[in-house]
Short mmCIF file of C-alpha atoms and ligand atoms in Angstrom, two decimals:
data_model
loop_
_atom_site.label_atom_id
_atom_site.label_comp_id
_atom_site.label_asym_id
_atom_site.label_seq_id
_atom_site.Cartn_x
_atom_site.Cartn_y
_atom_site.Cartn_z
CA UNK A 1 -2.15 156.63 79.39
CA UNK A 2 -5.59 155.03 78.91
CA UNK A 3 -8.99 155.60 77.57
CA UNK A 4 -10.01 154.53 81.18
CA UNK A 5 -12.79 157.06 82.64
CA UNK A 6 -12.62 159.21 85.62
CA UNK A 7 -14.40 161.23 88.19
CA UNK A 8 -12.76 164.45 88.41
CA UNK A 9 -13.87 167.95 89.86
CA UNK A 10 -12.79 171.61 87.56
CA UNK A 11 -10.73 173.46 89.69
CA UNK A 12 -10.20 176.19 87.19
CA UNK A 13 -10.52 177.26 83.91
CA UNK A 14 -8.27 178.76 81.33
CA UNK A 15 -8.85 180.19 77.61
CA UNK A 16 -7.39 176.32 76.26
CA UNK A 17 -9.05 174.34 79.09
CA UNK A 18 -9.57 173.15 82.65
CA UNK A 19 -7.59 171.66 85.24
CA UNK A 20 -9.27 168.69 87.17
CA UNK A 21 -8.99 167.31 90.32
CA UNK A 22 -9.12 163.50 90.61
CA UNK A 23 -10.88 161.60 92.24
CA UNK A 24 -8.08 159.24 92.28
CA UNK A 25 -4.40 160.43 91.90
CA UNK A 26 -2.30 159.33 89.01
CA UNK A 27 1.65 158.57 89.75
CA UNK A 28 3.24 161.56 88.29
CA UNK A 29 1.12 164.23 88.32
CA UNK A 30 1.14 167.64 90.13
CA UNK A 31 -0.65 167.47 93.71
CA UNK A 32 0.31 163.87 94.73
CA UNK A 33 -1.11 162.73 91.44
CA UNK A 34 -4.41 164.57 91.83
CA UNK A 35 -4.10 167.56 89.28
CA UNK A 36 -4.62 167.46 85.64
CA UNK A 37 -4.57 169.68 82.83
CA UNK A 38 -7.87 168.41 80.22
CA UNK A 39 -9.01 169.76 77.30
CA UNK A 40 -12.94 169.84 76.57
CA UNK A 41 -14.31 167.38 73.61
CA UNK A 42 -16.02 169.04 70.41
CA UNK A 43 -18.90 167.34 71.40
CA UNK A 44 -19.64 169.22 74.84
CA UNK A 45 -18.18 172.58 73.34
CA UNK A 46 -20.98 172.60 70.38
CA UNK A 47 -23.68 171.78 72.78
CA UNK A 48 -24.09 175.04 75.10
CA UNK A 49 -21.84 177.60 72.83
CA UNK A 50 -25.06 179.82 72.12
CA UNK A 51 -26.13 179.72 75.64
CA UNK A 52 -22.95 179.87 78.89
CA UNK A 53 -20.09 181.27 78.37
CA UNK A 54 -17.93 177.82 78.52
CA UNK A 55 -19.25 174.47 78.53
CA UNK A 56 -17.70 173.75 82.27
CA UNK A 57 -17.47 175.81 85.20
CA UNK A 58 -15.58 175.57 88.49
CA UNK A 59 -17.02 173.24 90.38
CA UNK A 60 -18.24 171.15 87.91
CA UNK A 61 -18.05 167.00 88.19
CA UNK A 62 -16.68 165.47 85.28
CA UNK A 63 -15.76 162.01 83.54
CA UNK A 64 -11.81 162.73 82.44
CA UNK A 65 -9.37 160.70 80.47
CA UNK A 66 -5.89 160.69 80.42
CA UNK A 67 -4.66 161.43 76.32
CA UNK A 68 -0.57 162.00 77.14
CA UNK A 69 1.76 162.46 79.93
CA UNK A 70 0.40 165.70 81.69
CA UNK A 71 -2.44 166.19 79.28
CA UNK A 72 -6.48 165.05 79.76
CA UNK A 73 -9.60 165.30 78.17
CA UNK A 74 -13.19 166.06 79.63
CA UNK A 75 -15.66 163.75 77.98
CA UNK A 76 -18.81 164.62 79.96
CA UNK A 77 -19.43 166.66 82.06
CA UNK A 78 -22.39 165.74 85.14
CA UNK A 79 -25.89 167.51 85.58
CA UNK A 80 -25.17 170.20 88.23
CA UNK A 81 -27.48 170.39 91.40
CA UNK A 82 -26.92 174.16 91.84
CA UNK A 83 -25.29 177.31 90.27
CA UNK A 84 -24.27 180.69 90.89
CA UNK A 85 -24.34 182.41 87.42
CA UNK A 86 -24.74 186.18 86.10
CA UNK A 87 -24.40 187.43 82.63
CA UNK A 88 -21.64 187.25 80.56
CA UNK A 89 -19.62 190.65 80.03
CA UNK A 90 -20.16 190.25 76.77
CA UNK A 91 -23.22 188.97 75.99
CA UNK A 92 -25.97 189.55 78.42
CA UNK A 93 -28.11 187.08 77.51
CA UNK A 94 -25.58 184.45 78.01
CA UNK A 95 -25.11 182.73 80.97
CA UNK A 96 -21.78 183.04 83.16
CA UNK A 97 -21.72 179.77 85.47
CA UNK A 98 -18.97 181.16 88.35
CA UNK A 99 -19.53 178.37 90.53
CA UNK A 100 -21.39 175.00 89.85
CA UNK A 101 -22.25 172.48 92.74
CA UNK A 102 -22.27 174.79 95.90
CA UNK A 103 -24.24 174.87 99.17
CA UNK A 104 -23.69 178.23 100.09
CA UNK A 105 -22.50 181.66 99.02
CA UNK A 106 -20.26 183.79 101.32
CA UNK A 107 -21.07 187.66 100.14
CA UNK A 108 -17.65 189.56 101.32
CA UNK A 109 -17.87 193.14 101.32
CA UNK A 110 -15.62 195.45 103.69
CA UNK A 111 -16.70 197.53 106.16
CA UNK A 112 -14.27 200.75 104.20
CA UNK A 113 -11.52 200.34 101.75
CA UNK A 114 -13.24 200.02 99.46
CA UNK A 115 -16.54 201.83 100.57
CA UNK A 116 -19.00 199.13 102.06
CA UNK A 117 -21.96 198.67 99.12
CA UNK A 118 -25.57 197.51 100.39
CA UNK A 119 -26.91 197.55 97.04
CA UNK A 120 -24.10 194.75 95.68
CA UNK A 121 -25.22 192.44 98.94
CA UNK A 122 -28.37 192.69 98.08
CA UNK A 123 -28.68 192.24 94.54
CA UNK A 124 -26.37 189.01 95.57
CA UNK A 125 -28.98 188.08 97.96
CA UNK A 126 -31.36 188.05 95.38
CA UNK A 127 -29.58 185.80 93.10
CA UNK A 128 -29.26 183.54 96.14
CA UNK A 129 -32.23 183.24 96.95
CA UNK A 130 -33.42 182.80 92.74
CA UNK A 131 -30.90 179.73 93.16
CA UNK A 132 -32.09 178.20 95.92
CA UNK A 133 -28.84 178.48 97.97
CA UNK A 134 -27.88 179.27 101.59
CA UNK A 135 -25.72 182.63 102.27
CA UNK A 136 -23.03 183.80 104.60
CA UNK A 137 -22.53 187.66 104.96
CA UNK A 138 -19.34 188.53 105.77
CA UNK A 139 -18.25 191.95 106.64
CA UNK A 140 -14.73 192.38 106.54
CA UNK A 141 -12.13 194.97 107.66
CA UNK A 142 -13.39 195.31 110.47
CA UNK A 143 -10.03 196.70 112.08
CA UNK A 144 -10.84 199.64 110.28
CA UNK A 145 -14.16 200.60 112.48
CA UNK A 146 -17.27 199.63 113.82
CA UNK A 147 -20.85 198.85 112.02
CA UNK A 148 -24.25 199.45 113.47
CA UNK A 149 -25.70 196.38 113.00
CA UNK A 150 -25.45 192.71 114.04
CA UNK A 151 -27.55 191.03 112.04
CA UNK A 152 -29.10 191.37 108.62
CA UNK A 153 -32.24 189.78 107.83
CA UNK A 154 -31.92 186.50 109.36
CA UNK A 155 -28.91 185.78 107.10
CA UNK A 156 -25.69 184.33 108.83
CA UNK A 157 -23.39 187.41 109.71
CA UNK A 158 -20.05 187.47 110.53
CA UNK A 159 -17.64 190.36 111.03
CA UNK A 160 -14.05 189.66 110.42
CA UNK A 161 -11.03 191.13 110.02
CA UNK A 162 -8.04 189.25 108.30
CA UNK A 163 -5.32 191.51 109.67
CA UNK A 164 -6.49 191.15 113.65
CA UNK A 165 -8.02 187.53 113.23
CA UNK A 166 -11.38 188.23 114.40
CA UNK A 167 -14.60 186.16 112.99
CA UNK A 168 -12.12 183.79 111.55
CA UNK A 169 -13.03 180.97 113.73
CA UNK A 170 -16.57 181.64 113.05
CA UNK A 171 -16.21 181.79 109.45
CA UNK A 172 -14.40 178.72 109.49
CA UNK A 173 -17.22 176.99 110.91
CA UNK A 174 -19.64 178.27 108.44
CA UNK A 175 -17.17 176.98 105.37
CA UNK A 176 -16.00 173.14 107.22
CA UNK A 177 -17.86 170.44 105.36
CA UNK A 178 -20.18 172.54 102.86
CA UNK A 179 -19.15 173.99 99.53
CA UNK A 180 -19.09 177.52 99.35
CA UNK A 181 -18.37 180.01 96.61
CA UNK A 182 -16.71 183.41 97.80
CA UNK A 183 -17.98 186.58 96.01
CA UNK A 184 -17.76 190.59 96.43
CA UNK A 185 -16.36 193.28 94.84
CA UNK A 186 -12.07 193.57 94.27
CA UNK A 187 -10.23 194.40 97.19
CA UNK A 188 -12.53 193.56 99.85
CA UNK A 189 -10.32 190.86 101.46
CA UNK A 190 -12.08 187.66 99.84
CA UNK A 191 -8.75 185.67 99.06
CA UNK A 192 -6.77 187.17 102.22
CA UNK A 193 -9.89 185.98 104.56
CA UNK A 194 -9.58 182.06 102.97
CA UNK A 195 -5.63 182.55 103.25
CA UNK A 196 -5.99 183.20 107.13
CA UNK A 197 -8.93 180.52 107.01
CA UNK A 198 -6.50 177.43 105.50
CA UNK A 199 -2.83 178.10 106.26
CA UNK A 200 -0.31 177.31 103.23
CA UNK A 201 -3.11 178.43 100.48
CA UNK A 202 -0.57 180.97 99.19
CA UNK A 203 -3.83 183.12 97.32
CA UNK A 204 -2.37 186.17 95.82
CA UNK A 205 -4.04 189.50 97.49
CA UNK A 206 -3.69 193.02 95.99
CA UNK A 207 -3.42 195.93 97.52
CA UNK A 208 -6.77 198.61 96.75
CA UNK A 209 -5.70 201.55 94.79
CA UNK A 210 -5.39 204.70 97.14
CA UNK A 211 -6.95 206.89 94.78
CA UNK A 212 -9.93 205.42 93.29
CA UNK A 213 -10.31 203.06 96.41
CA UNK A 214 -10.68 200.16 94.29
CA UNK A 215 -9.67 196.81 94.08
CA UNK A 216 -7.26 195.61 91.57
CA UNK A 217 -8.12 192.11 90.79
CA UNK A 218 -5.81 190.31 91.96
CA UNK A 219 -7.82 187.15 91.48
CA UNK A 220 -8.78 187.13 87.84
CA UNK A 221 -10.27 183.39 87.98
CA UNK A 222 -12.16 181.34 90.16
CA UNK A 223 -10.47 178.61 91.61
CA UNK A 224 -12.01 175.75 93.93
CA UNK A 225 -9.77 174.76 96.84
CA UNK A 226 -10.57 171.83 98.93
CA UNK A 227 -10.22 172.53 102.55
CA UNK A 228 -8.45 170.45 105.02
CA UNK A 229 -11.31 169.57 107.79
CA UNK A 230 -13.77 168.63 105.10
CA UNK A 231 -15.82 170.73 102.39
CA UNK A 232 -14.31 173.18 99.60
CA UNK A 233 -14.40 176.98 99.20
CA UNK A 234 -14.53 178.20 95.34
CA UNK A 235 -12.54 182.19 95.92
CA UNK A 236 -13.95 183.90 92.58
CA UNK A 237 -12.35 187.16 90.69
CA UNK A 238 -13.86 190.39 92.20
CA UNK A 239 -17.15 191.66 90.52
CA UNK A 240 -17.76 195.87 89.79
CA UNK A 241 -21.17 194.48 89.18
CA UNK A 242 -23.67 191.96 89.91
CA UNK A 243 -25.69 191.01 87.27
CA UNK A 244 -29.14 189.04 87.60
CA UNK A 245 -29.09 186.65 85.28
CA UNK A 246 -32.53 184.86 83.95
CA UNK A 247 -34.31 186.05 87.14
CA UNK A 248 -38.08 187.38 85.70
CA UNK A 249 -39.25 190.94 87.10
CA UNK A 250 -42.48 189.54 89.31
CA UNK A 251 -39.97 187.32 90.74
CA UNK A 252 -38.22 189.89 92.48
CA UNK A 253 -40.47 190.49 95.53
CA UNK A 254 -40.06 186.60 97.13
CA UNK A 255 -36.09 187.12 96.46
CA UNK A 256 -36.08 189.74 99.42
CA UNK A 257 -36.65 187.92 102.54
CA UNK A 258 -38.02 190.46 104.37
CA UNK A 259 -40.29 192.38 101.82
CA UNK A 260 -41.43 188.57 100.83
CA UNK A 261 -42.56 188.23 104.71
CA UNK A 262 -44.53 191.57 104.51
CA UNK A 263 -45.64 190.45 100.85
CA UNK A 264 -48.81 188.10 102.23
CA UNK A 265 -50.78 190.69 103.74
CA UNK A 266 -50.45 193.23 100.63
CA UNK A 267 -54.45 194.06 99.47
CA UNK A 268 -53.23 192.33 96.14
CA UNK A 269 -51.28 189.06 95.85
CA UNK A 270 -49.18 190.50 92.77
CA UNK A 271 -48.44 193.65 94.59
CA UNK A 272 -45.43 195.66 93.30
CA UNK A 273 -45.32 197.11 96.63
CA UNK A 274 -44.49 200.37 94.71
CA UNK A 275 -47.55 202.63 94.17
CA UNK A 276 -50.46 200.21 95.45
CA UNK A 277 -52.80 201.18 98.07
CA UNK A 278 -52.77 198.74 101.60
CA UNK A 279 -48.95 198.15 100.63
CA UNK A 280 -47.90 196.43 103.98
CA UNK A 281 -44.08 197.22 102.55
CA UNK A 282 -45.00 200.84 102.46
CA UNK A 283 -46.36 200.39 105.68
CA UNK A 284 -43.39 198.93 107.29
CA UNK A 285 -41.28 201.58 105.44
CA UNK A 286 -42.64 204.23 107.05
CA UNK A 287 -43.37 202.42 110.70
CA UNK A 288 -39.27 201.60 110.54
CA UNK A 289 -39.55 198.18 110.54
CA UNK A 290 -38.20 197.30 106.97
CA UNK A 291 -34.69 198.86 106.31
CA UNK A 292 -34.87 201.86 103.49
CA UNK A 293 -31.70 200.68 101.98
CA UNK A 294 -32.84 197.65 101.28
CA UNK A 295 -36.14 198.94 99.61
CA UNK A 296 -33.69 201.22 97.45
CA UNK A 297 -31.88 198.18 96.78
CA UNK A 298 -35.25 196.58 95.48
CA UNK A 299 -36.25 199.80 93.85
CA UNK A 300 -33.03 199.75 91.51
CA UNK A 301 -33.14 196.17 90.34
CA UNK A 302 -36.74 196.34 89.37
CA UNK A 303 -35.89 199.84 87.32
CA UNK A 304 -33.51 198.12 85.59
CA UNK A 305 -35.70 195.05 84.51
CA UNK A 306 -37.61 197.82 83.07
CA UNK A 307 -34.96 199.71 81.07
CA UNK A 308 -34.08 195.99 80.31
CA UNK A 309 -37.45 195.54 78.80
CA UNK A 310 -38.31 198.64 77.84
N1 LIG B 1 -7.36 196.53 106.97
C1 LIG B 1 -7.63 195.36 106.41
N2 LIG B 1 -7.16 195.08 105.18
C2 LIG B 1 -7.48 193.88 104.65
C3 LIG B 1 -8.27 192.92 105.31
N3 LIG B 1 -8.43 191.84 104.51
C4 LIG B 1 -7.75 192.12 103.38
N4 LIG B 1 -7.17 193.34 103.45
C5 LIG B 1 -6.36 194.00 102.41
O1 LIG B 1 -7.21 194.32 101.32
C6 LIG B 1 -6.50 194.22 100.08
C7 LIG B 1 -7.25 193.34 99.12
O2 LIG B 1 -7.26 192.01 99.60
P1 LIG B 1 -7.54 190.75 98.65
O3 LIG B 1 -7.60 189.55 99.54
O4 LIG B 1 -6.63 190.72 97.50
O5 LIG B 1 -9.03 191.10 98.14
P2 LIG B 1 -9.95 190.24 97.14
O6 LIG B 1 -11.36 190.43 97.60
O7 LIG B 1 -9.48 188.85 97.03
O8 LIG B 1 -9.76 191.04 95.77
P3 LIG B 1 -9.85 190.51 94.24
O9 LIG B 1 -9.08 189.25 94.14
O10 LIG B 1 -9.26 191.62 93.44
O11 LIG B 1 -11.30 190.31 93.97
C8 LIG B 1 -5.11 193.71 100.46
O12 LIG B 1 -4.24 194.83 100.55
C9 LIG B 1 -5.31 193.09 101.81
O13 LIG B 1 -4.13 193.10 102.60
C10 LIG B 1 -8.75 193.25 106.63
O14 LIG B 1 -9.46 192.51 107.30
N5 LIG B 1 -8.39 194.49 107.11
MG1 LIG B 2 -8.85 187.73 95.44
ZN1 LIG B 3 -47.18 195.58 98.68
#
């Protein structure tokens, strides 16, 4: 045991603390010496109490030391060059940091079982795109039909299915050498897919309740897994909802790809693209070329920045 510093990465977090991942294993500890249970400093708790929900998220690079035999603390904790955050449960106004320190979010959602949700992808989208990261769509369960589309606005798309094995390859590709957090609703197949992804991950998976047709989560806590031909995937606890955290209302327009395309050629620059006249959205609405669910999708967020507001 020293006061000697060192680089460390959360890998999870619990009501007392984190574990950490070492940069450089210690003899004796879980995970050939990489894995180790830290508590956070006073000093780092005080500073961001009011505003996230814990003063370290998964993900997170940290300076550790090592206080007793299978025991740490996190003395600092390293400015993070991206996030994927929502509001708290509790508190809306306070920030949730899920992941810290990714490239990319994978949206899962299933193609049935439960009920495939446009309006959860894109409000997800949205967030991505507020957060200046990359997304990977991922459609799962597909065993269980077909979909009617191949592609969805320019986004990377893959189908899979983690019971028949297809898309996996793909998917893998997409995850090797990035950091990617992995998000959807319960039960959609999010820790099965990395389990057929990485074999000997052991993830737990739950089974979706017959009668509501919802998930169970199984996962209740992120967890970032390093993966064995370079990169990480961070497999998060299922969401019912997506929140948008921090993201203001004349924002919204440039988070949707393809209404942000149309957007330019709008008769007014701050168009809401809801009631003005020469609406090139509206247009596109009603020539077919912009997707209706995806203008419902943008409909419902902006109504609730109003209630929000209002
Ligand atoms: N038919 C079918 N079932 C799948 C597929 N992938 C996962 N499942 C099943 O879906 C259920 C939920 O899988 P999980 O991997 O636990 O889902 P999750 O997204 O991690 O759920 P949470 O941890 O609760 O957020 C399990 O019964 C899986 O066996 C798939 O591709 N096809
Ligand atoms: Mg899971
Ligand atoms: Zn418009």
């Amino acid at each position: 045991m020293s006061e000697e510093e060192r680089g460390a990465i959360v890998v999870r977090l619990d009501a007392k603390g984190c574990l950490v991942r070492l940069d450089e294993p210690i003899e004796g500890l879980p995970a050939d010496g990489h894995e180790l249970w830290c508590g956070v400093r006073g000093r780092i708790h005080l500073r961001d109490r009011r505003s996230q929900k814990s003063p370290v998220a998964v993900g997170d690079r940290v300076t550790v030391i090592h206080t007793q035999e299978d025991r740490g603390a996190v003395v600092s904790v390293h400015p993070r060059r991206s996030t994927l955050s929502r509001p708290s449960k509790r508190h809306g106004k306070v920030e949730h940091v899920m992941a810290a320190n990714v490239d990319q979010v994978v949206i899962v959602s299933a193609l049935d079982d439960p009920p495939f949700n446009p309006a959860l992808v894109d409000r997800m989208l949205a967030v991505v795109e507020f957060s200046k990261l990359e997304a990977v769509i991922v459609v799962n369960k597909m065993d269980l039909g077909e979909v009617a589309f191949d592609e969805a606005m320019g986004y990377r798309t893959v189908f899979t299915s983690a019971v028949d094995g297809r898309g996996l390859d793909t998917l893998r590709e997409h995850l090797t050498g990035k950091t990617s957090v992995v998000a959807g609703h319960s039960g959609v197949g999010k820790s099965s897919l990395l389990n057929a992804v990485q074999s000997g991950l052991g993830l737990a998976v739950g089974l979706v309740n017959k009668v509501t047709g919802r998930g169970r989560h199984t996962t209740t806590a992120a967890v970032w897994i390093p993966l064995v031909d370079g990169g990480a995937v961070i497999d998060t606890a299922g969401v019912r909802e997506f929140g948008l955290f921090g993201i203001p209302a004349r924002d919204l327009p440039w988070l949707f790809r393809d209404i942000a395309a149309l957007a330019p050629e709008c008769r007014y620059p701050d168009c809401s693209h809801t009631h003005e006249p020469e609406c090139m959205v509206q247009e596109a609405l009603l020539e077919g070329d912009l997707a209706p669910f995806r203008f419902d999708s943008y409909l419902k967020i902006l109504e609730s920045f109003e209630e929000q507001d209002g």
